[in-house]
Amino acid sequence: MAFKIRAATKEDCKEIFRMITELAVFEKMPDQVKISHEELESSGFCENPLFGCLVAEVPEEHKSKEGFTVVGYGLYFYTYSTWRGRALHLEDLYVMPEFRGRGIGISILSKVAEVAKKMQCARLQLSVLNWNTPSRDFYAAKGAQDLTAAEGWHLIRFDGQSLDNLANDAPKD
Amino acid sequence: MAFKIRAATKEDCKEIFRMITELAVFEKMPDQVKISHEELESSGFCENPLFGCLVAEVPEEHKSKEGFTVVGYGLYFYTYSTWRGRALHLEDLYVMPEFRGRGIGISILSKVAEVAKKMQCARLQLSVLNWNTPSRDFYAAKGAQDLTAAEGWHLIRFDGQSLDNLANDAPKD
């Protein structure tokens, strides 16, 4: 099946938001999505965007059951390693279930890697859930290292009350 | 002991670079540091900086054995969650060994949390090595969640040859 990977535009944000919600359902955390497509528009399509995004598009004649032609996305941003400098983090990589097994996921990932190289990033990183074996196997087959398994890195989060408490404890200038 | 937490300036980059190297030695990966203080200057102190940094400074009379007055740092950047929007990632938090146990680490962390709140970030995240029990206990005591333990998130990395291979496989436009 023909498909195209292209940079997302502001007009794609409703479709990207739809797929963000689909991915959260897959990840068993659908209640976690607190943003909106308007938030994507203002954060991603402005003078200093907080993220970049690629979308996969199929021709009209191959649209999904529900009539969608934008069927996958990869959303990323730049980070900074004090060991290696600029890096790229792939926050989400998603292909709608009925379009899997056709090379769309690897094409998005490769295009994101191309962006990373173009921007002089030494690394492309992402997070994956340990029960998501198909994805973990897919990344491993492409030569990725699992840093949590190999080096023991754990992801730590402050939010809500714990973040407020920390900020309230900050020394006053 | 009196100390001050302040935003780093370009002139602090040599000191920050020294401490980045000290932290890498503590993390048992000293060979991983491939950047320089010049790289920190150009990436962090420009029109669109890749990171922000706070430093802890002690008065001249309390300088370290080697004569240093900049004795700790917290280096962070902004990320983007497709569930919650803008977030802050604390890449490094470090206090020189002879200055630990005096509240400098928590002061840096709190000041970074204050930056996060000011910038409307819903989360402050960081990564920690699983054998670094003092740090893990410290974050847990302050209310942080360990997402790797609680939800099973693993950190995955492509770099070097695996990143080149991915980029080379990208579909041509």
mmCIF file of N, CA and C in Angstrom, chain A residues 76-128:
data_model
loop_
_atom_site.group_PDB
_atom_site.id
_atom_site.type_symbol
_atom_site.label_atom_id
_atom_site.label_comp_id
_atom_site.label_asym_id
_atom_site.label_seq_id
_atom_site.Cartn_x
_atom_site.Cartn_y
_atom_site.Cartn_z
ATOM 1 N N TYR A 76 8.107 14.279 18.415
ATOM 2 C CA TYR A 76 9.442 14.317 19.034
ATOM 3 C C TYR A 76 9.795 15.728 19.493
ATOM 4 N N PHE A 77 10.838 15.812 20.306
ATOM 5 C CA PHE A 77 11.400 17.119 20.689
ATOM 6 C C PHE A 77 12.885 16.926 20.944
ATOM 7 N N TYR A 78 13.590 18.052 21.060
ATOM 8 C CA TYR A 78 15.027 17.993 21.308
ATOM 9 C C TYR A 78 15.319 18.051 22.802
ATOM 10 N N THR A 79 16.307 17.287 23.226
ATOM 11 C CA THR A 79 16.721 17.295 24.619
ATOM 12 C C THR A 79 18.219 17.611 24.643
ATOM 13 N N TYR A 80 18.839 17.519 25.808
ATOM 14 C CA TYR A 80 20.255 17.842 25.907
ATOM 15 C C TYR A 80 20.930 16.872 26.860
ATOM 16 N N SER A 81 21.956 16.230 26.391
ATOM 17 C CA SER A 81 22.744 15.336 27.228
ATOM 18 C C SER A 81 24.027 16.049 27.629
ATOM 19 N N THR A 82 24.340 16.050 28.925
ATOM 20 C CA THR A 82 25.579 16.692 29.378
ATOM 21 C C THR A 82 26.791 15.831 29.033
ATOM 22 N N TRP A 83 26.536 14.674 28.442
ATOM 23 C CA TRP A 83 27.649 13.849 27.953
ATOM 24 C C TRP A 83 27.835 14.004 26.449
ATOM 25 N N ARG A 84 26.735 14.169 25.712
ATOM 26 C CA ARG A 84 26.807 14.138 24.254
ATOM 27 C C ARG A 84 26.197 15.325 23.530
ATOM 28 N N GLY A 85 25.628 16.290 24.255
ATOM 29 C CA GLY A 85 25.027 17.443 23.591
ATOM 30 C C GLY A 85 23.602 17.180 23.133
ATOM 31 N N ARG A 86 23.218 17.829 22.051
ATOM 32 C CA ARG A 86 21.824 17.770 21.595
ATOM 33 C C ARG A 86 21.393 16.334 21.268
ATOM 34 N N ALA A 87 20.194 15.995 21.687
ATOM 35 C CA ALA A 87 19.637 14.669 21.411
ATOM 36 C C ALA A 87 18.185 14.839 21.002
ATOM 37 N N LEU A 88 17.595 13.760 20.509
ATOM 38 C CA LEU A 88 16.184 13.803 20.121
ATOM 39 C C LEU A 88 15.426 12.753 20.927
ATOM 40 N N HIS A 89 14.282 13.151 21.450
ATOM 41 C CA HIS A 89 13.415 12.209 22.171
ATOM 42 C C HIS A 89 12.141 11.996 21.365
ATOM 43 N N LEU A 90 11.858 10.755 21.054
ATOM 44 C CA LEU A 90 10.621 10.405 20.346
ATOM 45 C C LEU A 90 9.563 10.094 21.401
ATOM 46 N N GLU A 91 8.640 11.031 21.577
ATOM 47 C CA GLU A 91 7.651 10.901 22.670
ATOM 48 C C GLU A 91 6.605 9.849 22.322
ATOM 49 N N ASP A 92 6.104 9.888 21.097
ATOM 50 C CA ASP A 92 5.064 8.936 20.668
ATOM 51 C C ASP A 92 5.389 8.422 19.276
ATOM 52 N N LEU A 93 5.168 7.137 19.066
ATOM 53 C CA LEU A 93 5.226 6.539 17.732
ATOM 54 C C LEU A 93 3.999 5.643 17.636
ATOM 55 N N TYR A 94 3.131 5.931 16.676
ATOM 56 C CA TYR A 94 1.847 5.224 16.629
ATOM 57 C C TYR A 94 1.400 4.993 15.196
ATOM 58 N N VAL A 95 0.879 3.802 14.951
ATOM 59 C CA VAL A 95 0.229 3.482 13.675
ATOM 60 C C VAL A 95 -1.116 2.834 14.019
ATOM 61 N N MET A 96 -2.170 3.259 13.387
ATOM 62 C CA MET A 96 -3.500 2.686 13.655
ATOM 63 C C MET A 96 -3.477 1.178 13.386
ATOM 64 N N PRO A 97 -4.144 0.397 14.264
ATOM 65 C CA PRO A 97 -4.061 -1.070 14.160
ATOM 66 C C PRO A 97 -4.301 -1.610 12.757
ATOM 67 N N GLU A 98 -5.316 -1.107 12.042
ATOM 68 C CA GLU A 98 -5.611 -1.686 10.727
ATOM 69 C C GLU A 98 -4.557 -1.370 9.668
ATOM 70 N N PHE A 99 -3.572 -0.519 10.002
ATOM 71 C CA PHE A 99 -2.519 -0.179 9.040
ATOM 72 C C PHE A 99 -1.149 -0.726 9.445
ATOM 73 N N ARG A 100 -1.146 -1.606 10.469
ATOM 74 C CA ARG A 100 0.148 -2.148 10.916
ATOM 75 C C ARG A 100 0.628 -3.274 9.995
ATOM 76 N N GLY A 101 1.925 -3.573 10.102
ATOM 77 C CA GLY A 101 2.489 -4.674 9.303
ATOM 78 C C GLY A 101 2.771 -4.284 7.862
ATOM 79 N N ARG A 102 2.776 -2.986 7.600
ATOM 80 C CA ARG A 102 3.011 -2.524 6.219
ATOM 81 C C ARG A 102 4.209 -1.593 6.129
ATOM 82 N N GLY A 103 5.006 -1.558 7.193
ATOM 83 C CA GLY A 103 6.224 -0.752 7.156
ATOM 84 C C GLY A 103 6.024 0.716 7.478
ATOM 85 N N ILE A 104 4.831 1.091 7.943
ATOM 86 C CA ILE A 104 4.591 2.516 8.230
ATOM 87 C C ILE A 104 5.350 2.942 9.490
ATOM 88 N N GLY A 105 5.322 2.102 10.528
ATOM 89 C CA GLY A 105 6.015 2.435 11.783
ATOM 90 C C GLY A 105 7.508 2.631 11.588
ATOM 91 N N ILE A 106 8.138 1.680 10.899
ATOM 92 C CA ILE A 106 9.589 1.802 10.681
ATOM 93 C C ILE A 106 9.904 3.007 9.789
ATOM 94 N N SER A 107 8.995 3.327 8.870
ATOM 95 C CA SER A 107 9.232 4.500 8.020
ATOM 96 C C SER A 107 9.179 5.791 8.834
ATOM 97 N N ILE A 108 8.228 5.877 9.755
ATOM 98 C CA ILE A 108 8.164 7.076 10.614
ATOM 99 C C ILE A 108 9.431 7.144 11.466
ATOM 100 N N LEU A 109 9.794 6.005 12.092
ATOM 101 C CA LEU A 109 10.981 5.973 12.955
ATOM 102 C C LEU A 109 12.244 6.372 12.175
ATOM 103 N N SER A 110 12.388 5.856 10.958
ATOM 104 C CA SER A 110 13.559 6.175 10.140
ATOM 105 C C SER A 110 13.598 7.654 9.767
ATOM 106 N N LYS A 111 12.428 8.196 9.452
ATOM 107 C CA LYS A 111 12.360 9.619 9.103
ATOM 108 C C LYS A 111 12.710 10.488 10.320
ATOM 109 N N VAL A 112 12.296 10.050 11.502
ATOM 110 C CA VAL A 112 12.652 10.787 12.726
ATOM 111 C C VAL A 112 14.165 10.686 12.945
ATOM 112 N N ALA A 113 14.743 9.511 12.683
ATOM 113 C CA ALA A 113 16.198 9.339 12.801
ATOM 114 C C ALA A 113 16.919 10.269 11.824
ATOM 115 N N GLU A 114 16.344 10.423 10.650
ATOM 116 C CA GLU A 114 16.923 11.325 9.644
ATOM 117 C C GLU A 114 16.907 12.770 10.164
ATOM 118 N N VAL A 115 15.805 13.168 10.789
ATOM 119 C CA VAL A 115 15.721 14.497 11.411
ATOM 120 C C VAL A 115 16.813 14.630 12.478
ATOM 121 N N ALA A 116 16.967 13.598 13.305
ATOM 122 C CA ALA A 116 17.970 13.621 14.379
ATOM 123 C C ALA A 116 19.373 13.827 13.810
ATOM 124 N N LYS A 117 19.716 13.081 12.767
ATOM 125 C CA LYS A 117 21.047 13.203 12.159
ATOM 126 C C LYS A 117 21.242 14.606 11.566
ATOM 127 N N LYS A 118 20.211 15.067 10.885
ATOM 128 C CA LYS A 118 20.270 16.399 10.268
ATOM 129 C C LYS A 118 20.500 17.487 11.319
ATOM 130 N N MET A 119 19.950 17.291 12.507
ATOM 131 C CA MET A 119 20.071 18.279 13.575
ATOM 132 C C MET A 119 21.274 17.987 14.485
ATOM 133 N N GLN A 120 22.185 17.128 14.024
ATOM 134 C CA GLN A 120 23.410 16.805 14.793
ATOM 135 C C GLN A 120 23.136 16.202 16.163
ATOM 136 N N CYS A 121 22.080 15.429 16.261
ATOM 137 C CA CYS A 121 21.806 14.730 17.529
ATOM 138 C C CYS A 121 22.623 13.440 17.557
ATOM 139 N N ALA A 122 23.281 13.175 18.681
ATOM 140 C CA ALA A 122 24.064 11.947 18.809
ATOM 141 C C ALA A 122 23.186 10.765 19.215
ATOM 142 N N ARG A 123 21.983 11.051 19.671
ATOM 143 C CA ARG A 123 21.103 9.994 20.180
ATOM 144 C C ARG A 123 19.656 10.228 19.798
ATOM 145 N N LEU A 124 18.934 9.113 19.659
ATOM 146 C CA LEU A 124 17.476 9.147 19.545
ATOM 147 C C LEU A 124 16.986 8.266 20.687
ATOM 148 N N GLN A 125 16.229 8.845 21.606
ATOM 149 C CA GLN A 125 15.743 8.060 22.751
ATOM 150 C C GLN A 125 14.227 8.032 22.779
ATOM 151 N N LEU A 126 13.700 7.052 23.493
ATOM 152 C CA LEU A 126 12.260 6.933 23.693
ATOM 153 C C LEU A 126 12.002 6.056 24.908
ATOM 154 N N SER A 127 10.771 6.059 25.380
ATOM 155 C CA SER A 127 10.380 5.200 26.498
ATOM 156 C C SER A 127 9.336 4.207 26.013
ATOM 157 N N VAL A 128 9.411 3.000 26.534
ATOM 158 C CA VAL A 128 8.442 1.971 26.132
ATOM 159 C C VAL A 128 8.015 1.192 27.381
#
